[in-house]
Amino acid sequence: MTSKPTVQSDPAPILACTISRDVQRFDLLIDDMEAELGEAWGDLNFEDALVFLKQPDSTGMQFVAIAVDSEDESELSKMNDVIKAAKAKKIKVLLIANQVSPSVLHQMLKLGADDFVPYPLPEGALHDAIERLRKPAPVLPDGYDPETGTFNPVFKARGDRNGVILPVHGMAGGVGATTFAANLAWELCLIPEAEGMRVCVIDLDLQFGSVATYLDLPRKEAVLEILTDTAAIDADALMKSMLTFNEKLHVFTAPADMLPLEMITPEDIGRILDTAQANFDFVIVDMPSTVVAWTEAVLTRAHVYFALLELDLRSAQNILRFIRALKAEALPHDKVRYVLNRAPKFTDLSAKARVKRMAESLDIDIEVQLPDGGEQVTQANDHGLPIAESATKNPLRKELQKLAKSLYDLNKAAETAKA
Ligand SMILES: Nc1ncnc2c1ncn2[C@@H]1O[C@H](COP(=O)(O)OP(=O)(O)O)[C@@H](O)[C@H]1O
Ligand SMILES: [Mg+2]
């Protein structure tokens, strides 16, 4: 038997594959794939892709580009199977998404898609994404965050804590709520006996949040993902969205852009706080000074709710309204602890008398008084440092240090009593 000499050369090996319901709906992708890969790519629908990915022929492929639009959202499980099959073969997965909702996108990325490009494809976007996929994954040291370029020695989220939730709410703008929240959190981290204790600050002042500024931290994109898709939140996602200050204090910053406060639901906030509580010993929450739909979700979870005020008519009037609002909604007013910031000096007797009169007329106890720390406080904030790091002996710092210690002791005592 004579064999015919083969005139055909081997066809180019298939390096990649587009997967979609109908690739004709993504004609820009066809053009770009041709430009990048010539003939070395194929196209499949979801069903065929699943079969193909399980065959030996697909071994060694560089990537699959899964193209989806809003009509595919109902087919999420099919797409997920394809992603899993590709990952099982160590084939990279690139998503091409045309008007897909953030939550679906988020789910697909979570399942292991390596990258995504919006459709219509921006000029050069497919080329860049392919370049990124082809680069061998760098071996990153533990805790390195490629998004911010910082080291973030995250501990393993184990869900083994039952943290104390301490919200801080300024009764008027500028009374010092954020200074209090950020510095109290840092003082808790500095308590010598508290080695291994986990503290976080969550900035829920979604529009004017300045915890990031006061601790000189960048604002991560991941924060927005968490806030807009809390259904997908788990401990790992929350930890990854946080940054650490001086390798100790974990911070969930406010997003980079202003968010409408009503965009977030009480359930969203509940899930974030519950997840934080399960992974930290102290959860400090910086609240917006307005009362919003989810204030209740925070208040009901709070152990103690700090309300900051100053000795002026503005604070007094707002406290009256605040108390009335809580009572109208039958919310637990007894959790509120009033903190007078920039309190008068011990020697200023007439001002002391005014504090007393203010408390009496509002029928509240002012349990904590914090002194004016002068210019040093604003300087520390502007430099992005806690007062403990920039003005150790500042009188405000000393009071916050004492408060942190007493909160720590109280919590220890409560834990011992439970055990
Ligand atoms: N006890 C204090 N002594 C001196 N300056 C303070 C004190 N508390 C706050 N400040 C300053 O007041 C300004 C407003 O504080 P901030 O914490 O941002 O207020 P809020 O969060 O209530 O709007 C900042 O410039 C801060 O440095
Ligand atoms: Mg503030």
XYZ file of N, CA, C and O in Angstrom, residues 53-245:
772
model
N -13.574 21.604 25.916
C -12.610 21.833 27.003
C -12.307 20.548 27.760
O -11.320 20.470 28.483
N -13.169 19.566 27.603
C -12.911 18.300 28.290
C -12.140 17.324 27.404
O -11.776 16.234 27.853
N -11.901 17.719 26.138
C -11.146 16.843 25.236
C -9.666 17.194 25.239
O -9.298 18.332 25.533
N -8.809 16.217 24.844
C -7.368 16.489 24.837
C -6.994 17.609 23.856
O -6.007 18.320 24.094
N -7.787 17.799 22.786
C -7.453 18.834 21.795
C -7.285 20.226 22.400
O -6.561 21.063 21.878
N -7.991 20.455 23.478
C -7.951 21.814 24.022
C -6.743 22.029 24.943
O -6.455 23.155 25.338
N -6.053 20.962 25.247
C -4.899 21.099 26.143
C -3.847 21.996 25.501
O -3.587 21.889 24.309
N -3.297 22.893 26.315
C -2.233 23.748 25.793
C -2.739 25.049 25.191
O -1.957 25.890 24.762
N -4.057 25.198 25.134
C -4.570 26.468 24.634
C -4.204 27.598 25.600
O -4.127 27.383 26.801
N -3.982 28.784 25.047
C -3.560 29.880 25.927
C -4.732 30.512 26.685
O -4.636 30.780 27.863
N -5.804 30.771 25.936
C -6.928 31.394 26.638
C -8.234 31.182 25.904
O -8.238 30.842 24.710
N -9.317 31.353 26.636
C -10.625 31.448 26.000
C -11.180 32.840 26.302
O -10.940 33.390 27.377
N -11.858 33.399 25.326
C -12.507 34.701 25.522
C -14.008 34.462 25.561
O -14.611 34.114 24.543
N -14.581 34.573 26.738
C -16.019 34.344 26.874
C -16.740 35.677 26.687
O -16.534 36.614 27.464
N -17.538 35.751 25.640
C -18.235 37.009 25.344
C -19.691 36.900 25.789
O -20.405 35.994 25.368
N -20.087 37.808 26.658
C -21.454 37.752 27.187
C -22.112 39.127 27.129
O -21.435 40.152 27.208
N -23.429 39.122 26.946
C -24.164 40.382 27.086
C -25.307 40.177 28.071
O -25.443 39.094 28.656
N -26.099 41.213 28.251
C -27.107 41.153 29.317
C -28.073 39.970 29.119
O -28.601 39.433 30.075
N -28.285 39.554 27.862
C -29.210 38.435 27.628
C -28.659 37.106 28.129
O -29.405 36.138 28.267
N -27.357 37.048 28.367
C -26.765 35.796 28.836
C -26.858 35.639 30.352
O -26.512 34.595 30.885
N -27.314 36.706 31.023
C -27.248 36.676 32.488
C -28.019 35.513 33.090
O -27.659 34.979 34.124
N -29.097 35.097 32.381
C -29.895 33.992 32.910
C -29.164 32.658 32.757
O -29.546 31.660 33.341
N -28.110 32.668 31.951
C -27.381 31.425 31.686
C -26.110 31.343 32.526
O -25.140 30.690 32.139
N -26.139 32.008 33.639
C -24.918 32.126 34.438
C -24.291 30.774 34.756
O -23.075 30.615 34.705
N -25.134 29.767 35.030
C -24.554 28.500 35.463
C -23.776 27.839 34.324
O -22.746 27.226 34.535
N -24.292 28.006 33.079
C -23.568 27.471 31.917
C -22.199 28.135 31.787
O -21.182 27.481 31.556
N -22.196 29.460 31.935
C -20.932 30.189 31.809
C -19.973 29.760 32.911
O -18.777 29.601 32.687
N -20.542 29.545 34.086
C -19.697 29.121 35.199
C -19.045 27.775 34.935
O -17.871 27.566 35.253
N -19.824 26.843 34.340
C -19.262 25.534 34.020
C -18.088 25.672 33.056
O -17.065 25.001 33.194
N -18.260 26.561 32.075
C -17.196 26.759 31.091
C -15.939 27.320 31.770
O -14.821 26.862 31.527
N -16.147 28.302 32.658
C -14.990 28.890 33.356
C -14.266 27.814 34.147
O -13.034 27.691 34.087
N -15.047 27.004 34.856
C -14.420 25.958 35.677
C -13.647 24.959 34.818
O -12.535 24.566 35.169
N -14.259 24.574 33.684
C -13.603 23.597 32.805
C -12.288 24.171 32.275
O -11.273 23.472 32.200
N -12.298 25.453 31.923
C -11.070 26.073 31.415
C -10.021 26.145 32.515
O -8.847 25.827 32.304
N -10.449 26.549 33.708
C -9.486 26.677 34.820
C -8.875 25.320 35.143
O -7.694 25.218 35.460
N -9.698 24.255 35.031
C -9.207 22.918 35.338
C -8.063 22.538 34.397
O -7.196 21.743 34.747
N -8.063 23.139 33.206
C -6.991 22.839 32.242
C -5.915 23.912 32.239
O -5.080 23.963 31.334
N -5.988 24.804 33.209
C -5.030 25.907 33.301
C -5.046 26.807 32.058
O -4.023 27.334 31.638
N -6.241 26.912 31.468
C -6.398 27.837 30.341
C -6.937 29.147 30.913
O -7.870 29.139 31.717
N -6.322 30.256 30.516
C -6.756 31.540 31.062
C -8.128 31.916 30.516
O -8.477 31.535 29.396
N -8.858 32.667 31.329
C -10.211 33.063 30.933
C -10.318 34.581 30.885
O -10.056 35.277 31.865
N -10.699 35.054 29.711
C -10.891 36.494 29.535
C -12.383 36.725 29.301
O -13.002 36.036 28.481
N -12.961 37.655 30.044
C -14.378 37.954 29.841
C -14.509 39.166 28.937
O -13.810 40.154 29.109
N -15.414 39.066 27.968
C -15.751 40.221 27.142
C -17.196 40.538 27.503
O -18.097 39.743 27.215
N -17.416 41.650 28.164
C -18.734 41.883 28.739
C -19.413 43.087 28.120
O -18.887 44.198 28.134
N -20.608 42.837 27.571
C -21.400 43.918 26.999
C -22.614 44.155 27.903
O -23.542 43.361 27.915
N -22.583 45.234 28.680
C -23.699 45.614 29.537
C -24.132 44.502 30.486
O -25.313 44.207 30.604
N -23.171 43.913 31.119
C -23.466 42.876 32.105
C -23.507 43.543 33.472
O -22.709 44.429 33.753
N -24.451 43.135 34.306
C -24.587 43.807 35.602
C -23.350 43.534 36.462
O -22.724 42.481 36.335
N -23.006 44.495 37.315
C -21.798 44.333 38.143
C -21.832 43.047 38.964
O -20.802 42.413 39.157
N -23.029 42.639 39.421
C -23.034 41.477 40.302
C -22.715 40.199 39.524
O -22.000 39.329 40.005
N -23.204 40.109 38.270
C -22.888 38.937 37.455
C -21.397 38.930 37.116
O -20.709 37.916 37.215
N -20.902 40.102 36.761
C -19.479 40.232 36.444
C -18.626 39.810 37.634
O -17.657 39.063 37.513
N -19.043 40.298 38.784
C -18.320 39.991 40.011
C -18.290 38.476 40.251
O -17.258 37.911 40.571
N -19.441 37.840 40.054
C -19.501 36.392 40.262
C -18.576 35.640 39.322
O -17.918 34.690 39.712
N -18.551 36.091 38.059
C -17.721 35.394 37.083
C -16.237 35.588 37.398
O -15.430 34.675 37.246
N -15.889 36.773 37.854
C -14.490 37.013 38.220
C -14.125 36.171 39.429
O -13.027 35.638 39.542
N -15.092 36.039 40.324
C -14.831 35.241 41.524
C -14.607 33.778 41.193
O -13.836 33.087 41.841
N -15.310 33.308 40.163
C -15.155 31.913 39.762
C -13.814 31.640 39.104
O -13.481 30.509 38.809
N -13.093 32.695 38.813
C -11.741 32.453 38.318
C -11.430 33.064 36.971
O -10.364 32.819 36.423
N -12.358 33.870 36.404
C -12.002 34.575 35.178
C -10.803 35.459 35.497
O -10.722 36.047 36.571
N -9.831 35.531 34.590
C -8.582 36.212 34.924
C -8.634 37.703 34.662
O -7.933 38.475 35.296
N -9.466 38.085 33.699
C -9.449 39.503 33.348
C -10.756 39.789 32.608
O -11.427 38.863 32.169
N -11.118 41.051 32.501
C -12.272 41.332 31.661
C -12.078 42.622 30.887
O -11.343 43.519 31.292
N -12.725 42.659 29.733
C -12.658 43.832 28.871
C -14.099 44.172 28.497
O -14.873 43.285 28.173
N -14.459 45.437 28.579
C -15.832 45.791 28.205
C -15.999 45.721 26.688
O -15.036 45.843 25.939
N -17.232 45.464 26.268
C -17.561 45.484 24.853
C -18.574 46.579 24.624
O -19.465 46.721 25.444
N -18.513 47.338 23.566
C -17.553 47.370 22.457
C -16.102 47.545 22.934
O -15.860 48.338 23.845
N -15.210 46.810 22.317
C -13.819 46.807 22.764
C -13.144 48.146 22.516
O -13.099 48.617 21.379
N -12.608 48.746 23.549
C -11.817 49.958 23.320
C -10.575 49.623 22.482
O -10.102 48.490 22.515
N -10.086 50.604 21.758
C -8.903 50.442 20.915
C -7.762 49.772 21.704
O -7.374 50.247 22.759
N -7.276 48.679 21.187
C -6.090 48.044 21.800
C -6.373 47.263 23.069
O -5.464 46.679 23.652
N -7.645 47.241 23.532
C -7.931 46.625 24.832
C -7.719 45.111 24.803
O -7.189 44.528 25.758
N -8.111 44.463 23.711
C -7.935 43.012 23.633
C -6.443 42.680 23.601
O -5.979 41.766 24.293
N -5.704 43.448 22.824
C -4.257 43.242 22.745
C -3.628 43.328 24.142
O -2.870 42.442 24.549
N -3.979 44.380 24.867
C -3.404 44.563 26.210
C -3.794 43.426 27.146
O -2.967 42.938 27.913
N -5.057 43.014 27.056
C -5.517 41.944 27.950
C -4.772 40.642 27.641
O -4.374 39.915 28.554
N -4.572 40.366 26.366
C -3.855 39.135 25.993
C -2.412 39.198 26.499
O -1.878 38.223 27.022
N -1.802 40.360 26.372
C -0.442 40.533 26.903
C -0.398 40.204 28.399
O 0.486 39.507 28.873
N -1.393 40.719 29.101
C -1.429 40.477 30.551
C -1.599 38.991 30.844
O -0.964 38.450 31.743
N -2.474 38.326 30.073
C -2.718 36.899 30.316
C -1.466 36.066 30.049
O -1.235 35.058 30.692
N -0.693 36.498 29.051
C 0.463 35.688 28.650
C 1.622 35.829 29.609
O 2.499 34.973 29.676
N 1.662 36.938 30.293
C 2.758 37.129 31.261
C 2.639 36.077 32.349
O 1.568 35.864 32.885
N 3.753 35.408 32.685
C 3.644 34.476 33.797
C 3.273 35.242 35.055
O 3.719 36.373 35.248
N 2.418 34.648 35.858
C 1.984 35.329 37.075
C 3.191 35.558 37.973
O 3.927 34.616 38.254
N 3.440 36.791 38.357
C 4.582 37.032 39.245
C 4.340 36.378 40.598
O 3.200 36.273 41.036
N 5.404 35.913 41.190
C 5.248 35.347 42.529
C 5.273 36.524 43.501
O 6.281 37.183 43.681
N 4.115 36.786 44.074
C 4.025 37.949 44.951
C 4.213 37.532 46.396
O 3.682 36.499 46.818
N 4.960 38.332 47.117
C 5.091 38.006 48.533
C 3.743 38.129 49.230
O 2.873 38.870 48.768
N 3.577 37.393 50.279
C 2.333 37.428 51.039
C 1.968 38.846 51.416
O 2.797 39.581 51.918
N 0.726 39.190 51.197
C 0.269 40.494 51.663
C 0.542 41.623 50.683
O 0.198 42.753 50.946
N 1.148 41.321 49.517
C 1.377 42.395 48.564
C 0.094 42.656 47.797
O -0.549 41.734 47.312
N -0.284 43.891 47.726
C -1.515 44.251 47.059
C -1.181 44.927 45.732
O -0.754 46.076 45.717
N -1.345 44.215 44.604
C -0.930 44.787 43.322
C -1.742 46.026 42.950
O -1.279 46.876 42.208
N -2.950 46.129 43.489
C -3.785 47.269 43.133
C -3.226 48.586 43.677
O -3.249 49.611 43.015
N -2.702 48.509 44.881
C -2.202 49.752 45.486
C -0.685 49.776 45.571
O -0.099 50.800 45.862
N -0.069 48.607 45.344
C 1.380 48.556 45.444
C 1.875 48.598 46.878
O 3.038 48.881 47.140
N 0.974 48.318 47.829
C 1.413 48.360 49.222
C 1.423 46.955 49.814
O 0.801 46.054 49.290
N 2.119 46.826 50.905
C 2.093 45.562 51.614
C 0.996 45.595 52.647
O 0.799 46.582 53.337
N 0.291 44.522 52.722
C -0.891 44.495 53.549
C -0.915 43.135 54.234
O -1.483 42.185 53.725
N -0.205 43.019 55.323
C -0.060 41.689 55.920
C -1.382 41.196 56.488
O -1.630 41.257 57.669
N -2.243 40.757 55.584
C -3.557 40.298 56.022
C -3.436 38.976 56.754
O -2.733 38.086 56.331
N -4.161 38.900 57.826
C -4.223 37.626 58.510
C -5.297 36.800 57.828
O -6.117 37.312 57.097
N -5.289 35.551 58.066
C -6.319 34.671 57.502
C -7.643 34.990 58.170
O -7.746 34.997 59.395
N -8.654 35.279 57.342
C -9.967 35.527 57.903
C -10.522 34.190 58.393
O -10.674 33.263 57.632
N -10.743 34.104 59.680
C -11.177 32.811 60.208
C -12.598 32.849 60.770
O -13.173 31.823 61.078
N -13.119 34.073 60.893
C -14.468 34.181 61.441
C -14.548 33.701 62.872
O -15.555 33.170 63.308
N -13.442 33.848 63.605
C -13.402 33.305 64.962
C -13.544 34.388 66.027
O -13.266 34.164 67.194
N -13.956 35.588 65.627
C -14.075 36.670 66.612
C -15.533 37.054 66.795
O -16.398 36.641 66.034
N -15.742 37.859 67.802
C -17.075 38.393 68.001
C -16.894 39.817 68.503
O -16.990 40.097 69.684
N -16.548 40.684 67.550
C -16.052 42.011 67.899
C -17.057 42.938 68.540
O -18.262 42.760 68.441
N -16.500 43.945 69.200
C -17.299 45.020 69.786
C -17.486 46.079 68.701
O -16.513 46.547 68.118
N -18.728 46.427 68.410
C -18.992 47.422 67.367
C -19.180 48.802 68.002
O -20.051 48.985 68.853
N -18.323 49.726 67.609
C -18.345 51.064 68.193
C -18.487 52.136 67.111
O -17.495 52.604 66.565
N -19.709 52.521 66.780
C -19.876 53.596 65.800
C -19.579 54.966 66.421
O -19.691 55.141 67.639
N -19.193 55.891 65.569
C -18.905 57.260 66.003
C -19.699 58.188 65.093
O -19.588 58.104 63.874
N -20.510 59.041 65.693
C -21.419 59.869 64.908
C -21.289 61.326 65.365
O -21.583 61.636 66.518
N -20.838 62.189 64.479
C -20.731 63.610 64.815
C -22.103 64.251 64.795
O -22.832 64.116 63.818
N -22.460 64.928 65.877
C -23.793 65.546 65.954
C -23.862 66.823 65.112
O -24.927 67.417 64.944
N -22.731 67.255 64.599
C -22.688 68.376 63.667
C -21.390 68.218 62.877
O -20.493 67.493 63.317
N -21.330 68.847 61.723
C -20.124 68.715 60.897
C -18.915 69.294 61.618
O -19.022 70.307 62.302
N -17.792 68.634 61.522
C -16.543 69.194 62.029
C -16.338 69.091 63.531
O -15.404 69.682 64.073
N -17.196 68.357 64.244
C -17.018 68.275 65.700
C -15.877 67.335 66.102
O -15.514 67.267 67.271
N -15.346 66.605 65.142
C -14.180 65.780 65.458
C -14.447 64.282 65.466
O -13.665 63.503 66.018
N -15.532 63.853 64.803
C -15.886 62.436 64.818
C -14.799 61.573 64.164
O -14.395 60.540 64.698
N -14.318 61.990 63.017
C -13.350 61.163 62.302
C -12.004 61.138 63.028
O -11.350 60.097 63.129
N -11.612 62.269 63.580
C -10.385 62.321 64.371
C -10.495 61.330 65.533
O -9.577 60.556 65.820
N -11.655 61.326 66.169
C -11.923 60.428 67.289
C -11.861 58.974 66.827
O -11.173 58.142 67.420
N -12.566 58.663 65.726
C -12.643 57.275 65.250
C -11.256 56.746 64.876
O -10.849 55.666 65.324
N -10.537 57.492 64.078
C -9.244 57.013 63.585
C -8.245 56.868 64.737
O -7.500 55.878 64.820
N -8.241 57.842 65.636
C -7.247 57.812 66.709
C -7.595 56.824 67.818
O -6.717 56.187 68.384
N -8.889 56.677 68.093
C -9.285 55.664 69.076
C -8.887 54.270 68.568
O -8.354 53.441 69.309
N -9.127 54.044 67.282
C -8.783 52.740 66.688
C -7.276 52.492 66.819
O -6.836 51.399 67.195
N -6.489 53.519 66.532
C -5.035 53.336 66.602
C -4.573 53.130 68.044
O -3.694 52.320 68.327
N -5.190 53.849 68.982
C -4.829 53.661 70.396
C -5.140 52.230 70.844
O -4.387 51.645 71.622
N -6.234 51.665 70.342
C -6.555 50.274 70.688
C -5.444 49.348 70.188
O -5.058 48.393 70.865
N -4.922 49.653 68.999
C -3.831 48.827 68.442
C -2.567 48.940 69.275
O -1.733 48.039 69.271
N -2.389 50.068 69.949
C -1.133 50.320 70.675
C -1.128 49.760 72.098
O -0.096 49.758 72.759
N -2.265 49.305 72.585
C -2.315 48.794 73.966
C -1.343 47.619 74.101
O -1.461 46.631 73.368
N -0.357 47.742 75.001
C 0.707 46.732 75.047
C 0.200 45.308 75.304
O 0.652 44.369 74.653
N -0.801 45.169 76.199
C -1.270 43.812 76.490
C -2.116 43.235 75.363
O -2.486 42.073 75.399
N -2.462 44.076 74.371
C -3.439 43.631 73.378
C -2.800 43.001 72.152
O -3.364 43.027 71.078
N -1.637 42.433 72.307
C -0.964 41.740 71.204
C -1.915 40.718 70.577
O -2.558 39.955 71.292
N -2.015 40.734 69.266
C -2.872 39.745 68.596
C -4.327 40.178 68.490
O -5.135 39.516 67.862
N -4.653 41.305 69.117
C -6.020 41.805 69.014
C -6.206 42.452 67.636
O -5.300 43.076 67.121
N -7.378 42.253 67.067
C -7.621 42.797 65.734
C -8.587 43.961 65.786
O -9.674 43.847 66.340
N -8.163 45.064 65.175
C -8.991 46.267 65.177
C -9.193 46.727 63.734
O -8.257 46.691 62.936
N -10.423 47.144 63.415
C -10.620 47.764 62.102
C -11.459 49.025 62.226
O -12.188 49.211 63.197
N -11.289 49.913 61.260
C -12.144 51.095 61.132
C -12.884 50.963 59.813
O -12.276 50.662 58.784
N -14.189 51.178 59.863
C -14.983 51.141 58.641
C -15.543 52.542 58.414
O -16.249 53.071 59.263
N -15.170 53.133 57.301
C -15.616 54.498 57.029
C -16.923 54.446 56.249
O -16.940 54.164 55.055
N -18.016 54.709 56.944
C -19.321 54.702 56.269
C -19.799 56.114 55.953
O -20.945 56.314 55.555
N -18.917 57.078 56.129
C -19.249 58.427 55.692
C -18.971 58.435 54.186
O -17.922 58.893 53.723
N -19.933 57.873 53.437
C -19.678 57.492 52.050
C -19.421 58.680 51.132
O -18.933 58.532 50.035
N -19.771 59.873 51.605
C -19.551 61.025 50.728
C -18.333 61.839 51.124
O -17.536 62.219 50.285
N -18.193 62.080 52.409
C -17.084 62.935 52.845
C -16.095 62.189 53.731
O -15.351 62.797 54.485
N -16.130 60.869 53.643
C -15.274 60.063 54.508
C -13.821 60.501 54.448
O -13.265 60.665 53.366
N -13.205 60.712 55.605
C -11.827 61.172 55.574
C -10.892 60.323 56.410
O -9.759 60.719 56.670
N -11.326 59.133 56.796
C -10.418 58.240 57.520
C -9.172 57.974 56.668
O -8.048 58.005 57.163
N -9.397 57.758 55.361
C -8.266 57.485 54.453
C -7.272 58.650 54.479
O -6.054 58.453 54.487
N -7.800 59.868 54.512
C -6.937 61.045 54.535
C -6.159 61.110 55.844
O -4.949 61.349 55.849
N -6.858 60.861 56.962
C -6.223 61.011 58.265
C -5.183 59.921 58.533
O -4.347 60.063 59.420
N -5.282 58.811 57.775
C -4.293 57.742 57.946
C -3.441 57.580 56.685
O -2.722 56.590 56.527
N -3.545 58.545 55.796
C -2.761 58.548 54.565
C -2.810 57.220 53.819
O -1.776 56.615 53.520
N -4.027 56.770 53.533
C -4.188 55.524 52.789
C -4.898 55.824 51.464
O -5.736 56.718 51.410
N -4.555 55.080 50.410
C -5.281 55.279 49.148
C -6.684 54.702 49.258
O -6.974 53.944 50.185
N -7.557 55.072 48.360
C -8.921 54.517 48.359
C -8.994 53.432 47.303
O -8.733 53.674 46.142
N -9.343 52.235 47.741
C -9.318 51.099 46.818
C -10.612 50.947 46.036
O -11.682 51.195 46.560
N -10.477 50.502 44.802
C -11.639 50.200 43.972
C -12.525 49.128 44.618
O -13.737 49.146 44.521
N -11.855 48.183 45.280
C -12.567 47.035 45.835
C -13.646 47.463 46.834
O -14.636 46.760 47.033
N -13.461 48.641 47.442
C -14.453 49.140 48.398
C -15.801 49.294 47.709
O -16.842 48.895 48.229
N -15.767 49.851 46.509
C -16.996 50.072 45.765
C -17.648 48.736 45.415
O -18.865 48.583 45.474
N -16.825 47.753 45.054
C -17.358 46.430 44.727
C -18.099 45.845 45.924
O -19.177 45.283 45.795
N -17.504 45.997 47.096
C -18.150 45.464 48.296
C -19.468 46.192 48.544
O -20.509 45.578 48.759
N -19.426 47.520 48.465
C -20.619 48.299 48.783
C -21.745 48.065 47.793
O -22.918 48.110 48.148
N -21.413 47.800 46.534
C -22.466 47.653 45.531
C -22.882 46.205 45.357
O -23.822 45.910 44.648
N -22.194 45.286 45.992
C -22.567 43.883 45.833
C -22.330 43.131 47.133
O -21.509 42.230 47.206
N -23.062 43.535 48.164
C -22.793 42.926 49.461
C -23.264 41.483 49.509
O -22.837 40.728 50.361
N -24.149 41.085 48.558
C -24.620 39.699 48.569
C -23.440 38.746 48.414
O -23.447 37.639 48.934
N -22.415 39.213 47.697
C -21.271 38.337 47.429
C -20.180 38.465 48.495
O -19.132 37.854 48.390
N -20.435 39.253 49.521
C -19.368 39.539 50.478
C -19.083 38.315 51.350
O -19.975 37.643 51.835
N -17.822 38.007 51.490
C -17.428 37.033 52.491
C -16.198 37.597 53.188
O -15.717 38.676 52.830
N -15.717 36.878 54.168
C -14.625 37.421 54.962
C -13.411 37.750 54.097
O -12.794 38.799 54.258
N -13.096 36.873 53.148
C -11.917 37.122 52.325
C -12.068 38.380 51.485
O -11.144 39.179 51.368
N -13.264 38.535 50.896
C -13.490 39.715 50.065
C -13.375 40.982 50.915
O -12.783 41.973 50.494
N -13.921 40.940 52.119
C -13.853 42.115 52.981
C -12.396 42.414 53.361
O -11.941 43.557 53.290
N -11.654 41.379 53.730
C -10.250 41.579 54.104
C -9.470 42.178 52.940
O -8.647 43.060 53.125
N -9.737 41.669 51.744
C -8.994 42.147 50.575
C -9.326 43.596 50.252
O -8.519 44.296 49.659
N -10.529 44.024 50.634
C -10.900 45.404 50.317
C -10.325 46.385 51.341
O -10.410 47.581 51.177
N -9.718 45.840 52.405
C -9.173 46.714 53.448
C -7.689 46.998 53.218
O -7.002 46.243 52.548
N -7.239 48.084 53.812
C -5.813 48.398 53.788
C -5.341 48.385 55.231
O -6.148 48.494 56.143
N -4.030 48.264 55.428
C -3.587 48.324 56.813
C -2.738 49.554 57.038
O -1.949 49.951 56.188
N -2.955 50.141 58.192
C -2.111 51.248 58.608
C -1.047 50.688 59.550
O -1.373 49.988 60.525
